[in-house]
Structures are given as structure tokens and as C-alpha cells.
Coordinates of C-alpha atoms in Angstrom, one line a residue:
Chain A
X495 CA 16.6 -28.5 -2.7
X496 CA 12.9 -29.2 -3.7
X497 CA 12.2 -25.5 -3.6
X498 CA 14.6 -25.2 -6.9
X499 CA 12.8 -28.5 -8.5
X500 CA 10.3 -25.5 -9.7
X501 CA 11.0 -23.2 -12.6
X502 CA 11.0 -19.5 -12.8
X503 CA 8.2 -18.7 -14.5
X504 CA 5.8 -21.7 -14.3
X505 CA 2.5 -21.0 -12.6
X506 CA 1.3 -23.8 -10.1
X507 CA -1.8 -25.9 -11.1
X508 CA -4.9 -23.3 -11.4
X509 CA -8.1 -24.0 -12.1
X510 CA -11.4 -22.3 -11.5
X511 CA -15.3 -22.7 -11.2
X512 CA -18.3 -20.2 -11.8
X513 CA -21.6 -20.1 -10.8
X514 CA -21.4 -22.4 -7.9
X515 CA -23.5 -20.6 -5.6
X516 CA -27.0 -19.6 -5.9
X517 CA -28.3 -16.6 -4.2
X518 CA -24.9 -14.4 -5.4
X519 CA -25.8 -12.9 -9.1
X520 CA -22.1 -14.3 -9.8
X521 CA -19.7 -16.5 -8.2
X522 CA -16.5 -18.5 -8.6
X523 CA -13.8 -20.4 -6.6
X524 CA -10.2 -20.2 -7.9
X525 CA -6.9 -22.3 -7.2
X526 CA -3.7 -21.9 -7.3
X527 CA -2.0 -25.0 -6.3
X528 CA -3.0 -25.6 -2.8
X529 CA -4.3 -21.9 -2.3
X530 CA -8.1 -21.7 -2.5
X531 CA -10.1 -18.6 -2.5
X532 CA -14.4 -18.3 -2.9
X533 CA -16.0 -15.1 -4.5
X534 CA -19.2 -14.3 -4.6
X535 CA -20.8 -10.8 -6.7
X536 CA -23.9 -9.0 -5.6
X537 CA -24.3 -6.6 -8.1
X538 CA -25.6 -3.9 -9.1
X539 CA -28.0 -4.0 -6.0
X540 CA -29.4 -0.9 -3.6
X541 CA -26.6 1.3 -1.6
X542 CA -26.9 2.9 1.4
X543 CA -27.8 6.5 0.6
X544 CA -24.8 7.5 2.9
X545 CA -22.8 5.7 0.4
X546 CA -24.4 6.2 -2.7
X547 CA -22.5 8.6 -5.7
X548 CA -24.3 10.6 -8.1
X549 CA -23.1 9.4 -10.9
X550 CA -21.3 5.6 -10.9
X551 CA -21.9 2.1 -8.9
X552 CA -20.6 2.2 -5.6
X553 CA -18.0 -0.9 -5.2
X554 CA -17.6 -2.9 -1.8
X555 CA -15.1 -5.5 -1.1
X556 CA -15.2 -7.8 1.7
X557 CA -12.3 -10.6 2.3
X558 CA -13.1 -13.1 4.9
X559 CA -10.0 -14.8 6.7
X560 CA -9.9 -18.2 7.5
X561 CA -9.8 -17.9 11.2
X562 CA -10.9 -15.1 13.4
X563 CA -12.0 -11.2 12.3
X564 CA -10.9 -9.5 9.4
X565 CA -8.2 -7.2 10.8
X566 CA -5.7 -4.6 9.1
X567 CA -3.9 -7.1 6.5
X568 CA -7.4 -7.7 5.2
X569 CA -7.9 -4.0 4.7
X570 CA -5.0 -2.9 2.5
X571 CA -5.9 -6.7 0.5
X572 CA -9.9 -4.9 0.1
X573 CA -8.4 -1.8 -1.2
X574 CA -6.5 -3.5 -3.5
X575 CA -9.0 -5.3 -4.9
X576 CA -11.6 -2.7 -4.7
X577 CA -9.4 0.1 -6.6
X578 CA -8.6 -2.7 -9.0
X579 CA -11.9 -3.9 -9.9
X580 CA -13.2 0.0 -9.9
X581 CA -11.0 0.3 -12.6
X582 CA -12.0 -2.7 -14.6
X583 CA -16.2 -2.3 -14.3
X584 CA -17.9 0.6 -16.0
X585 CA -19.7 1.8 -13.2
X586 CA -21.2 4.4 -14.9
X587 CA -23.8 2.2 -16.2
X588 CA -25.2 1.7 -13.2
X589 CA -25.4 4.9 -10.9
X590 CA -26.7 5.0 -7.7
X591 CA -26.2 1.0 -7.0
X592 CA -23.8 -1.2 -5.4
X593 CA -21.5 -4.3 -6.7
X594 CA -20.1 -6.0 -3.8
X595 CA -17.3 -8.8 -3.6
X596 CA -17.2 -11.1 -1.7
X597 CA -14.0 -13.2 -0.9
X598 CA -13.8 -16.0 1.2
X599 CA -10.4 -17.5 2.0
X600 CA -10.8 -21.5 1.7
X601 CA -7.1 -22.6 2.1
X602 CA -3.7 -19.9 2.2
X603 CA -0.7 -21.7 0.6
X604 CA 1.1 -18.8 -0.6
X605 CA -0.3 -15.8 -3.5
X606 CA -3.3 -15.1 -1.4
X607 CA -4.0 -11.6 -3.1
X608 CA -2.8 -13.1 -6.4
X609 CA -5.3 -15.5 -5.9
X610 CA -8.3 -13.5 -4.3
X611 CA -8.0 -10.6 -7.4
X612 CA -8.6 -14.0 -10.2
X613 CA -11.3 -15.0 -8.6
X614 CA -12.8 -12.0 -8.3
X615 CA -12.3 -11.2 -12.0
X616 CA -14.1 -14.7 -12.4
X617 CA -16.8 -14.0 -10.4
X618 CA -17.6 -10.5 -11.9
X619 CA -17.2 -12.2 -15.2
X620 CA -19.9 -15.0 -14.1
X621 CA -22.7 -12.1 -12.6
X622 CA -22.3 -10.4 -16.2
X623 CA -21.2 -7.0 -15.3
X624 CA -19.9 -5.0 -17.8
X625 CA -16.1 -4.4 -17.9
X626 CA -13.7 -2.4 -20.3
X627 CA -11.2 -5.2 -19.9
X628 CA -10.4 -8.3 -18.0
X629 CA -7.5 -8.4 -14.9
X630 CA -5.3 -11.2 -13.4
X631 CA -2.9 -11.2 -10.7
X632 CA 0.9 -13.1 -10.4
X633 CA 3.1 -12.8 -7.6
X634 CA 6.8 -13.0 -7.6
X635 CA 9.2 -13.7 -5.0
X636 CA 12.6 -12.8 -5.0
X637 CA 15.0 -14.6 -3.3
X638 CA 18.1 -12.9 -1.2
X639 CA 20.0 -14.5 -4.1
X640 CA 18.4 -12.6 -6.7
X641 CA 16.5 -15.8 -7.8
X642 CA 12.7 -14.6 -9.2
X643 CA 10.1 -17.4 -8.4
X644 CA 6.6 -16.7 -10.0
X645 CA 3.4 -17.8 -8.1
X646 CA 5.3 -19.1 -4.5
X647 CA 3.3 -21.4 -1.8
X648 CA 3.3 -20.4 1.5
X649 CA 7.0 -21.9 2.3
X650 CA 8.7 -19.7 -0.7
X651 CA 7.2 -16.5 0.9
X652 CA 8.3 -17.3 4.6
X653 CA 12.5 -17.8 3.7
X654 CA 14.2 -14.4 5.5
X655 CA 14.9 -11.5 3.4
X656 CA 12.4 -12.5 0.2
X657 CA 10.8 -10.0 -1.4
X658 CA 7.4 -10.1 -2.5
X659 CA 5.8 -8.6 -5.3
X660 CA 2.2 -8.8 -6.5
X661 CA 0.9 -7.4 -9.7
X662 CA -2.2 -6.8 -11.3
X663 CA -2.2 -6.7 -15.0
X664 CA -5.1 -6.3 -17.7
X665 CA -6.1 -7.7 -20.4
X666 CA -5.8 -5.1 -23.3
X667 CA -2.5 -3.7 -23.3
X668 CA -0.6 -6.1 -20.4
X669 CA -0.2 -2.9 -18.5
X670 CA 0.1 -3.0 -14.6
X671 CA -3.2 -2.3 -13.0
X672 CA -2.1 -2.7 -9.3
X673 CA 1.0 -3.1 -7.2
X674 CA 1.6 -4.3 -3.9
X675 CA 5.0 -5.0 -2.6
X676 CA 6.9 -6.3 0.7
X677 CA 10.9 -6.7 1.4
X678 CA 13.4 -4.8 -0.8
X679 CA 14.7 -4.8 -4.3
X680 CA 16.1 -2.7 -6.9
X681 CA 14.8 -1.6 -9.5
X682 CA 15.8 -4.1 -12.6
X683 CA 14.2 -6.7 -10.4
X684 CA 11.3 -4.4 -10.1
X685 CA 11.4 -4.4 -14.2
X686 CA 12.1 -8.1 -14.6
X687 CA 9.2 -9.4 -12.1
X688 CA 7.2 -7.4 -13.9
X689 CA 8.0 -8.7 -17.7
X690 CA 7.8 -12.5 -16.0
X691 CA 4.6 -11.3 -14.3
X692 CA 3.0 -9.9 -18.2
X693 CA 4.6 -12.9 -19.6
X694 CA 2.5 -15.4 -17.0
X695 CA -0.8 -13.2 -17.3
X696 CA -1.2 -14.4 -21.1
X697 CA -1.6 -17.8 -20.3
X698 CA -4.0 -16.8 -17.4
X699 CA -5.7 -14.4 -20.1
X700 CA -6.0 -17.7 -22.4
X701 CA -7.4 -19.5 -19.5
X702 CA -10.5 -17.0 -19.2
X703 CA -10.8 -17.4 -23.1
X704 CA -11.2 -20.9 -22.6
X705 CA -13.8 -20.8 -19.6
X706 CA -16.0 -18.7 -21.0
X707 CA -16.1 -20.4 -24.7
X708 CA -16.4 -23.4 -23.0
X709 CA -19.1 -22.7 -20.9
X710 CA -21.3 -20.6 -23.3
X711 CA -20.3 -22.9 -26.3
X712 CA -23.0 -25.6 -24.4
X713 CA -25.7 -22.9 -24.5
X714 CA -27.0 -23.1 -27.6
Chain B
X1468 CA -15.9 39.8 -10.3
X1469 CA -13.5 37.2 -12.6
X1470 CA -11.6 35.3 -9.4
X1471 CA -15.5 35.0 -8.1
X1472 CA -16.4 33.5 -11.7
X1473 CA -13.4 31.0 -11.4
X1474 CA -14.1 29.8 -7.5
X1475 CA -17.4 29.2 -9.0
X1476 CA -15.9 27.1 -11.9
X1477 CA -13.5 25.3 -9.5
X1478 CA -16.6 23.8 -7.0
X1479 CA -18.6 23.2 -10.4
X1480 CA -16.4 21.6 -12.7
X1481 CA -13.3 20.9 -10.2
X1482 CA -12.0 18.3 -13.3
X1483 CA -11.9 20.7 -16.2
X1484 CA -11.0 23.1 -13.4
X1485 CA -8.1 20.9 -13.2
X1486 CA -7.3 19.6 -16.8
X1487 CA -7.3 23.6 -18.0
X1488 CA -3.8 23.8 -16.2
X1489 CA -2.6 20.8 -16.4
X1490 CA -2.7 21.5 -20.3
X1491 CA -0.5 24.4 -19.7
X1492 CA 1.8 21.6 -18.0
X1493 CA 1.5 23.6 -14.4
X1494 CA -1.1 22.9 -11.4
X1495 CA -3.7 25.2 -10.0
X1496 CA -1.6 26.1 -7.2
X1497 CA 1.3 27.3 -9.5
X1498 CA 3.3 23.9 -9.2
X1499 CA 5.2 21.9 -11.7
X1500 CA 4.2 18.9 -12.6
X1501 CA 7.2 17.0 -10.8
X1502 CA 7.3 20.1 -7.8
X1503 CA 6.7 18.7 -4.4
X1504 CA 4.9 21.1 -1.9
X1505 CA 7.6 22.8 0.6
X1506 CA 8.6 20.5 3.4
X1507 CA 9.0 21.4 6.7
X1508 CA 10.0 19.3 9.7
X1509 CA 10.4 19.9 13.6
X1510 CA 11.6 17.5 16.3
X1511 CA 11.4 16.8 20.2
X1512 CA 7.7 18.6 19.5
X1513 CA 6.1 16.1 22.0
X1514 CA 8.5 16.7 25.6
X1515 CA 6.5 13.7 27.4
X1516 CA 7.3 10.7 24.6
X1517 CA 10.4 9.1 24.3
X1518 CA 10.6 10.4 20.4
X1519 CA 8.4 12.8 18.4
X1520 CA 8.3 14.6 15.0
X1521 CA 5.9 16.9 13.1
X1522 CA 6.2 17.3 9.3
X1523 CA 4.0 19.3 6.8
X1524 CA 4.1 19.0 3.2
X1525 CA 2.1 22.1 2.1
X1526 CA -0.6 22.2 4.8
X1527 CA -0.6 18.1 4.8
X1528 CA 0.4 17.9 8.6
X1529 CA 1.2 14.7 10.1
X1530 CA 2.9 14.2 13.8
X1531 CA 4.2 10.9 15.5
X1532 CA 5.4 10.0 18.8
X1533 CA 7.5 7.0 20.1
X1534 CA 6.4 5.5 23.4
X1535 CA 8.7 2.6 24.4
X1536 CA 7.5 0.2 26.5
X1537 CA 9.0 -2.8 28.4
X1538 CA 7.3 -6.2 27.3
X1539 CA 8.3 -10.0 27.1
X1540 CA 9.1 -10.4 23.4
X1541 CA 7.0 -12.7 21.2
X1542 CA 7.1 -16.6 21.3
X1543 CA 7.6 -17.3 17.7
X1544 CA 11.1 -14.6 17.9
X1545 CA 12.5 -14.5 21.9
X1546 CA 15.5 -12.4 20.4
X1547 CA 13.8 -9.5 19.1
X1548 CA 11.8 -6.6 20.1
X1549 CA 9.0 -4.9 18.1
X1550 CA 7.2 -1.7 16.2
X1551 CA 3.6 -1.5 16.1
X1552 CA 2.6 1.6 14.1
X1553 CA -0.5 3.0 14.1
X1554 CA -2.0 5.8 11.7
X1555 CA -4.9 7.6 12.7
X1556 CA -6.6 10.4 11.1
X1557 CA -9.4 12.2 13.5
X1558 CA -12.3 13.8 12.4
X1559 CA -10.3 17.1 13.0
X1560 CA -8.3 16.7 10.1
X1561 CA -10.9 16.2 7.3
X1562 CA -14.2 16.3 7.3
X1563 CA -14.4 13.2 5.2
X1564 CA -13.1 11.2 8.4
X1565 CA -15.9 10.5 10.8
X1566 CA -15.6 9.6 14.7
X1567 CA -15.5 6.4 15.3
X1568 CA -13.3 3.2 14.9
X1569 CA -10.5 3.6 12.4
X1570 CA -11.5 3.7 8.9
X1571 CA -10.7 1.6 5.3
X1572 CA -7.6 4.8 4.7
X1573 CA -6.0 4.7 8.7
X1574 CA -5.8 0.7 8.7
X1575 CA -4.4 0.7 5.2
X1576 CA -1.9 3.3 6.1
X1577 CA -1.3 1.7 9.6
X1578 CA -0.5 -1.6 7.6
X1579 CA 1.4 0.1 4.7
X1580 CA 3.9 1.8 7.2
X1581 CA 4.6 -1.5 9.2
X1582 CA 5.5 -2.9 5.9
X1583 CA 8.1 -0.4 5.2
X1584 CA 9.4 -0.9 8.5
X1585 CA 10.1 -4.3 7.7
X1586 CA 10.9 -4.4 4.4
X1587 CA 13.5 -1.6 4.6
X1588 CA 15.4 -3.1 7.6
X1589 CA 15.0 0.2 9.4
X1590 CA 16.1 -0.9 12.6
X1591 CA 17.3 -4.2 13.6
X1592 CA 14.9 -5.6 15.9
X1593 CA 17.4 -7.7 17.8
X1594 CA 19.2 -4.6 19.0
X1595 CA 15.4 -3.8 21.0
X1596 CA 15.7 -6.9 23.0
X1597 CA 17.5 -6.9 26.4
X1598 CA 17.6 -10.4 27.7
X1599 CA 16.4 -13.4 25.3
X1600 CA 12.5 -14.5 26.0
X1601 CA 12.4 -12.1 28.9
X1602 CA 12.4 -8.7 28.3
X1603 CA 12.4 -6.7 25.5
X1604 CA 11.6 -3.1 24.2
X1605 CA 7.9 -2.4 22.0
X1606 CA 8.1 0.5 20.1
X1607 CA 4.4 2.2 20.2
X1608 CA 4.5 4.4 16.7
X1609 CA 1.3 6.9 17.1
X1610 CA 0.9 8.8 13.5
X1611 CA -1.5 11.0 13.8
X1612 CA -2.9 13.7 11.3
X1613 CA -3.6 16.9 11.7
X1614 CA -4.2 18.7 8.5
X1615 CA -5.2 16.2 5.3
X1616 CA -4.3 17.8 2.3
X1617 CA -3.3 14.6 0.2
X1618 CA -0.1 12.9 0.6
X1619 CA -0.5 11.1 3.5
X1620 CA 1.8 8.1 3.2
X1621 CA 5.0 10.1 2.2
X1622 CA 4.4 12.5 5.1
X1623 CA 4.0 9.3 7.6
X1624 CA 7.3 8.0 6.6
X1625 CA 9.2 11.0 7.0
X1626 CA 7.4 12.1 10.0
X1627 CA 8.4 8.2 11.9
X1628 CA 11.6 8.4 10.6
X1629 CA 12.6 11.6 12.2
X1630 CA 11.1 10.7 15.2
X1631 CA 12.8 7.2 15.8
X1632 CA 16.2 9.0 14.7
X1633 CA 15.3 11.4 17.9
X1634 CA 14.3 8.5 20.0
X1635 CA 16.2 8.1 22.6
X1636 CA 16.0 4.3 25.0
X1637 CA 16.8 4.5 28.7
X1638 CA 19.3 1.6 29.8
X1639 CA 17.6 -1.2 31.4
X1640 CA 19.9 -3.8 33.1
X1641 CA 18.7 -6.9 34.7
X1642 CA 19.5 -7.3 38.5
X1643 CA 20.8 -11.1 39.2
X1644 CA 19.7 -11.3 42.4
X1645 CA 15.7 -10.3 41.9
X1646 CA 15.6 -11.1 38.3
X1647 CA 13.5 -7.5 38.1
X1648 CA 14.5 -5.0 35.5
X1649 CA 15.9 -1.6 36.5
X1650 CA 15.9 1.2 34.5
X1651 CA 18.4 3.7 34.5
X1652 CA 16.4 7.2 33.4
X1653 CA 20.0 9.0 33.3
X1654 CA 21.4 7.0 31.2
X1655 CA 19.8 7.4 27.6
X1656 CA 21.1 6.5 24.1
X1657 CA 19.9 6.9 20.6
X1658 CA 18.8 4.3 18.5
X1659 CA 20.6 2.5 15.3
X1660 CA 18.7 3.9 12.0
X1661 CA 19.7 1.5 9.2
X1662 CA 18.0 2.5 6.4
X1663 CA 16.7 6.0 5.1
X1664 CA 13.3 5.2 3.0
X1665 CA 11.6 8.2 1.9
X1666 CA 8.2 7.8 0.0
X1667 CA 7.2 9.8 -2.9
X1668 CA 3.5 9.7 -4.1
X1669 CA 2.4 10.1 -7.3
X1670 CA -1.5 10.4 -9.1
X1671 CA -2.5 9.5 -12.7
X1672 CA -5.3 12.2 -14.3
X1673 CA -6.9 11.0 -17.5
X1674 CA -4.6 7.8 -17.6
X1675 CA -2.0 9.7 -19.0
X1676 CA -0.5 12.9 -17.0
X1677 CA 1.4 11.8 -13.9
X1678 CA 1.8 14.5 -10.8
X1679 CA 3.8 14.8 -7.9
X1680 CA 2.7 15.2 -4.7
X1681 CA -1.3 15.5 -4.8
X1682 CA -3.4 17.6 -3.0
X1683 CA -6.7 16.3 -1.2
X1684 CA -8.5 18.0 -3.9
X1685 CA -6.3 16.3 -6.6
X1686 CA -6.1 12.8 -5.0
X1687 CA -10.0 13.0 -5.5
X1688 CA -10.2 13.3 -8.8
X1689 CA -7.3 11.2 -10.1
X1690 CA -7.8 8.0 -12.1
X1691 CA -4.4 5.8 -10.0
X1692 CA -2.4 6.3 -7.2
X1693 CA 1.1 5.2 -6.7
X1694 CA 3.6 5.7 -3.9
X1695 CA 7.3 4.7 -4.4
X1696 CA 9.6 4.4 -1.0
X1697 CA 13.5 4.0 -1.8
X1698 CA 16.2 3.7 0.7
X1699 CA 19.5 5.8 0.2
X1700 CA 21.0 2.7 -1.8
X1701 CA 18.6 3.4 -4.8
X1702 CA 16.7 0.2 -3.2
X1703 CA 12.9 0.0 -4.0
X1704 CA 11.0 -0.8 -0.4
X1705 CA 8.0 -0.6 -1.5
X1706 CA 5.7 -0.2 -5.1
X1707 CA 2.0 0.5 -3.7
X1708 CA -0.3 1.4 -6.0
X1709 CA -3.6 -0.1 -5.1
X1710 CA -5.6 -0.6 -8.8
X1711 CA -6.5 2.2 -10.8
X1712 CA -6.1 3.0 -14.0
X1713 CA -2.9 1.0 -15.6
X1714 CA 0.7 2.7 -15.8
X1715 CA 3.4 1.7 -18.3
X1716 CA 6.8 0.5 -17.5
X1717 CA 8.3 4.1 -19.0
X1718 CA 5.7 5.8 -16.7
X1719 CA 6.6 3.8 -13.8
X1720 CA 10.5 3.9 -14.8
X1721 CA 10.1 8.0 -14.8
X1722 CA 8.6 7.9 -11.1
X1723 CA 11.1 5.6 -9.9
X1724 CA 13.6 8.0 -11.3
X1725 CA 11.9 10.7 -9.0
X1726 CA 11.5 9.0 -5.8
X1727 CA 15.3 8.7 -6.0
X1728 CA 15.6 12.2 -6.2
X1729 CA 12.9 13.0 -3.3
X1730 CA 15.2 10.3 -1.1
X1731 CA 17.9 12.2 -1.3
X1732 CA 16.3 16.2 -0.8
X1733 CA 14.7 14.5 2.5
X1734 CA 18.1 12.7 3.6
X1735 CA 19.5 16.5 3.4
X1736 CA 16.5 17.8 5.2
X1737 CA 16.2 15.2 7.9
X1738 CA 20.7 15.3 8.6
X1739 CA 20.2 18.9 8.8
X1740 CA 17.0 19.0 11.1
X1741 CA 18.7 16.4 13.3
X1742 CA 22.6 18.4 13.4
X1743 CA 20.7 21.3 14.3
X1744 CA 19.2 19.9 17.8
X1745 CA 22.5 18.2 18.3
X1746 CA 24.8 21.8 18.2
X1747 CA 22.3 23.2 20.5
X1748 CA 22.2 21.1 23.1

């Protein structure tokens, strides 16, 4: 019963910070509701030769658990972010160097990768690296009913026979960067998470606006 | 003297190599745009495991065998058995893989495939378990690759589900009186295959032109990669398509529309494959 007290497409509570840390060139924590990820941005520093590339900025994504190792689920999340943020950074300007991301999980209440892709976006946007457009990330569960919740805790994700679907979308045309889905669904679910998910990333979009006037507005 | 000229251009400038056919709406090795590579697919190839299968898309060749094992089933689900799937891809099949512990690609595949198990419902785990919080049946899924030529996740589905359709369980019955399991090697019976999810990947050049069924040498030098896998209800399993470049809804919409297609060309492929070891025996 309390799980239906919370409306389609209403994000949780976010909120962010930047430039928390001080040895990362860039870093940021985000929240959504109770989940709580840390990012931290070295960038562009020296690579490896073994994993330098001719021509582009090599980019390395680490995400840090809570408890134990990272395993395989961390994996397919660094991929994710890493092919995403490769796509957002114009790594062209800086060949032969490295940008690593850091994520460290602070508290997992549901949207994890959601989650870790904002703060990532805030971070890179904190260290100053150049980008051709900004990214956010929305998750939607859909319920055996057919019922599409948009950012779900921890609780939402766990019912049987929900399927969960995590976008990416950027900031120029709303266009989906990245998709990562679990459980099944057809496809005008597919199409209608997707137009709740483009619909939520504009208030998210607004929300970077506002950061970054507000924090360079008291530079003067 | 001009093929020599054009393997020269192709190691040079493998991207304008590239864009010059897919101008003339074709690929450099004569496929359409929406043409997946011939698939071939042979079962029983492994005698010793309880379930095997070897696919190739093009020279992509992937093989998989099923080793069940007897285990107590997990706390948190006393009623059900389990899958763990494992991708590997050796050093022998690229030589971008290097010898060691499983790279970034093999987890991300290994992880990828154990979500399409579950999300597609492909068999139901409760059927694995023999007596509840006692004994149950584990399902070890070894993918491994032979040949990498692109195309690795669509070949890994196809390739497992062939396999566990030729899987075969020996009946285990508890004895009262020593509580011990017995297994009855005579007695052998297939297993129950749900769902049918066949993966079709895709790759984005130049955020614009979508193709079917990379190559290696394609997969390199595409802006996005996507992978659809739909079950034989016209079901979505899964939508992976890990960043790159963005895709619109049409885009996305139009490779839907082909993974459909794919599900059902492999549902022939794999009924036929699987008929065809039946009328022999």
C-alpha cells in the first residue's frame, strides 16, 4: 500500500555536491533519496603506455562496492559508465592521457547505476573537462502489473517479476545514450519508460543549470 | 596490383575503408546492411558434458557445455536450483585477449548472459531442485570462444540455448533409509526450455548508419553498440547498449523490429538442428 503512495513519474529527493575532495581534479557526491554514490575525476593525467591511444584520452572507470571486492556486477556497471562518459568528453583534446572515475558506493537504496552515471556527469563537470553535451541517468521499474515506477528504492526493485530499466539520456537532443535492462517487457513499455525517462531527465538537466550558475555566480 | 592498393587502403584508413561501402548501402564483405553472417549450429559436440553446442556466425565461433552438478541449494531460495554462466574468451581466439584472469569483455558477457537467463524465465529453477534445502541441481554454463569475429553476445545466447535444450539430467532419488542421494545414470530426461530469447546485435557508424551483425573489425570502429534479445512472444529480455553515441526512438524502433525477425530465423534453425538428432537416434 505505501509503495503506490508514490507517483509515476516523480523522482525521489536528489541533491548533489561538487568539489568536496581535494586531491581529485574533480569530485562530487550525488543522492537519490536514500541512495548515495561518491565520484571522484583524475583527469587528463599520464597512462600506462600499454594503454595509451594515438590519438584520444584513454577513459578508466572504477566502481567501489560497499562491502567486499568489486566482482562481475561492477564490471558491466564500469562499462556502462565508461562507454557513456567516452561518448560525452572530447577526448581528442587530450591524446595520449588518462581521465579516470572514480565511484564509490556510500549507501544502495535502489537506482544504483542511475545514480553512479549523475554523479559522474557532476564530477566530470566539477574537474572541467570538456564535453559536447551533458548526461543523466533514470531508472524505471515496471511492475508485473504493467505499472511504470520512475527512480525505485531498493524495495520496488526486489518485488518478483519487475523489470528494470536504466537509461542514459543527454542533454542536447534527449536522445538515449545508454541502456541497461533486467526482467522482461514488451516493447510499448520499452517506448513508454523511455518518454517518462526523457520527460524526468529535463528536470535533472534544470538541476545541473542551477548548480553550476549557482556556484559560479559567487565567483565574481 | 589494384587489390594490393586496396589491402593497403583497408590497414591505413580502415574507416573511410569502411564509410566508402557503406555509402553504396552494402559492407566490405558484400553484406546488406540488415544481412546477418550465415549461421551454423552443431550439438552433442562435447560427448563428456551433460549438454554442449557450437555455433558460428561467420567465423565468430563460440562453444558451451553444461556440467550439472549436485549441491545443497542456496539459503536465501531452499526450493530452487541454479545457473552460473561463465564467458571466457582465451588468448586463442583474439589476439586482443591476453592470458590471465578474465578481462573487462568476459565478466561483462558472463554477467550479461546470467541476466538473460533470468530475465527471460528460461528455465524454471524450481524444476532443478530435488528435495527442498537438501539437494539440488547447479547448472555450470562454460561459454567459451574460439574464433572472435564480433558478435559475441548473440552467438553466446544461441550457443547456451542449444546446449541446455540438449541437456539431458540423470534421475536422482533420495534413499529414506541413508538419507544419501542415488543417481540413476540410465535414466536420463531433458530439460523444460521456457522461453526462446535470441539476441541480435547491432553497431552505429557515424551516429547515423545502423548495421547488423558486426564484424571484429567493424565493432572497432563503430561509434554505439546495441544488442536486442526477444523471446518468441515478441517480449524484450533485454536492451544493452552500454553508452555510445545516442540512438533515436525510430532507430531503436527499426532494430527492435529486426531482432523479432532474427528470433524467429534462429527458432527455425535451432527446432530443426534439435529434430534432426532426435530422428537419428
Amino acid at each position: 500500500m505505501t509503495e503506490l503512495d508514490q507517483s509515476c513519474s516523480v523522482l525521489r529527493e536528489y541533491g548533489s555536491e561538487q568539489s568536496l575532495l581535494s586531491k581529485p581534479d574533480g569530485s562530487s557526491t550525488f543522492v537519490q533519496g536514500d541512495t548515495s554514490i561518491l565520484a571522484g575525476v583524475y583527469g587528463p593525467a599520464e597512462v600506462k603506455v600499454s594503454k595509451e591511444i594515438y590519438d584520444r584520452a584513454t577513459v578508466e572507470v572504477l566502481i567501489q562496492p560497499k562491502m567486499g571486492l568489486p566482482g562481475v556486477r561492477e564490471r558491466t556497471r564500469e562499462q556502462c559508465v565508461r562507454e557513456t562518459c567516452k561518448a560525452a568528453l572530447l577526448l581528442t583534446l587530450h591524446p595520449r592521457s588518462s581521465v579516470t572515475v572514480i565511484l564509490q558506493v556510500i549507501h544502495d537504496d535502489g537506482s544504483l547505476l542511475s545514480c553512479c552515471l549523475n554523479a559522474a556527469c557532476m564530477a566530470l563537470m566539477d574537474a572541467g573537462l570538456p564535453m559536447s553535451h551533458l548526461f543523466c541517468s533514470v531508472t524505471c521499474a515496471i511492475s508485473k502489473e504493467g505499472q511504470i515506477i520512475i527512480d525505485p528504492t531498493a524495495r520496488q526493485e526486489k518485488v518478483r517479476r519487475t523489470a528494470l530499466l536504466t537509461f542514459a539520456i543527454e542533454s542536447v537532443e534527449c536522445n538515449v545514450l545508454m541502456s541497461s535492462t533486467t526482467g522482461s517487457f514488451s516493447v510499448q513499455e520499452l517506448q513508454q519508460c523511455i518518454a517518462i525517462s526523457q520527460k524526468a531527465s529535463e528536470q535533472i538537466f534544470q538541476f545541473y543549470r542551477d548548480s553550476v550558475k549557482r556556484r559560479y555566480s559567487k565567483i565574481k | 596490383m589494384r587489390h594490393e592498393l586496396f589491402c593497403f587502403f583497408r590497414t591505413a584508413e580502415p574507416l573511410e575503408y569502411h564509410r566508402s561501402f557503406l555509402k553504396e548501402n552494402c559492407r566490405s564483405d558484400g553484406r546488406e546492411l540488415g544481412e546477418f553472417r550465415p549461421t551454423t549450429l552443431n550439438i552433442s559436440s562435447i560427448s563428456t558434458a551433460d549438454g554442449s553446442a557450437l555455433v558460428k556466425i561467420g567465423n565468430t565461433t563460440v562453444i558451451c557445455g553444461i556440467k550439472a552438478e549436485l549441491t545443497m541449494p542456496p539459503s536465501d531460495a531452499p526450493n530452487k536450483g541454479y545457473m552460473v554462466p561463465n564467458v571466457d574468451l582465451p588468448p586463442l581466439c583474439s589476439s586482443k585477449f591476453r592470458p590471465g584472469p578474465p578481462g573487462e569483455q568476459a565478466q561483462a558477457a558472463s554477467q550479461f548472459i546470467a541476466d538473460v537467463i533470468e530475465s527471460s524465465d528460461l528455465i524454471n529453477m524450481e524444476e532443478l531442485c530435488i528435495e527442498k534445502s537438501k539437494l539440488c541441481w547447479v547448472l555450470y554454463c562454460d561459454i567459451m570462444c574460439l574464433d572472435y569475429d564480433g558478435n559475441l553476445l548473440d552467438a553466446c545466447i544461441i550457443v547456451l540455448l542449444a546446449a541446455l535444450k540438449n541437456a539431458q539430467l540423470s534421475e536422482v532419488t533420495i534413499n529414506k533409509e541413508t538419507d544419501l542421494a542415488e543417481v540413476d545414470i540410465q535414466k536420463k530426461k531433458p530439460l523444460k526450455i521456457n522461453r526462446l530469447p535470441v539476441g541480435s546485435s547491432f553497431a552505429v557508424f557515424d551516429d547515423s548508419i545502423i548495421i547488423v551483425d558486426p564484424t571484429a573489425e567493424e565493432e572497432s570502429l563503430s561509434t554505439a553498440l546495441l544488442t536486442v534479445v526477444t523471446d518468441e512472444e515478441d517480449r524484450l529480455c533485454a536492451v544493452h547498449k552500454p553508452g555510445g553515441t545516442s540512438l533515436s526512438g525510430e532507430k531503436l524502433q527499426h532494430c527492435i523490429n529486426r531482432a523479432i525477425t532474427r528470433n524467429k530465423e534462429i527458432s527455425k534453425l535451432v527446432g530443426k538442428v534439435i529434430e534432426s538428432t532426435k530422428t537419428a537416434k
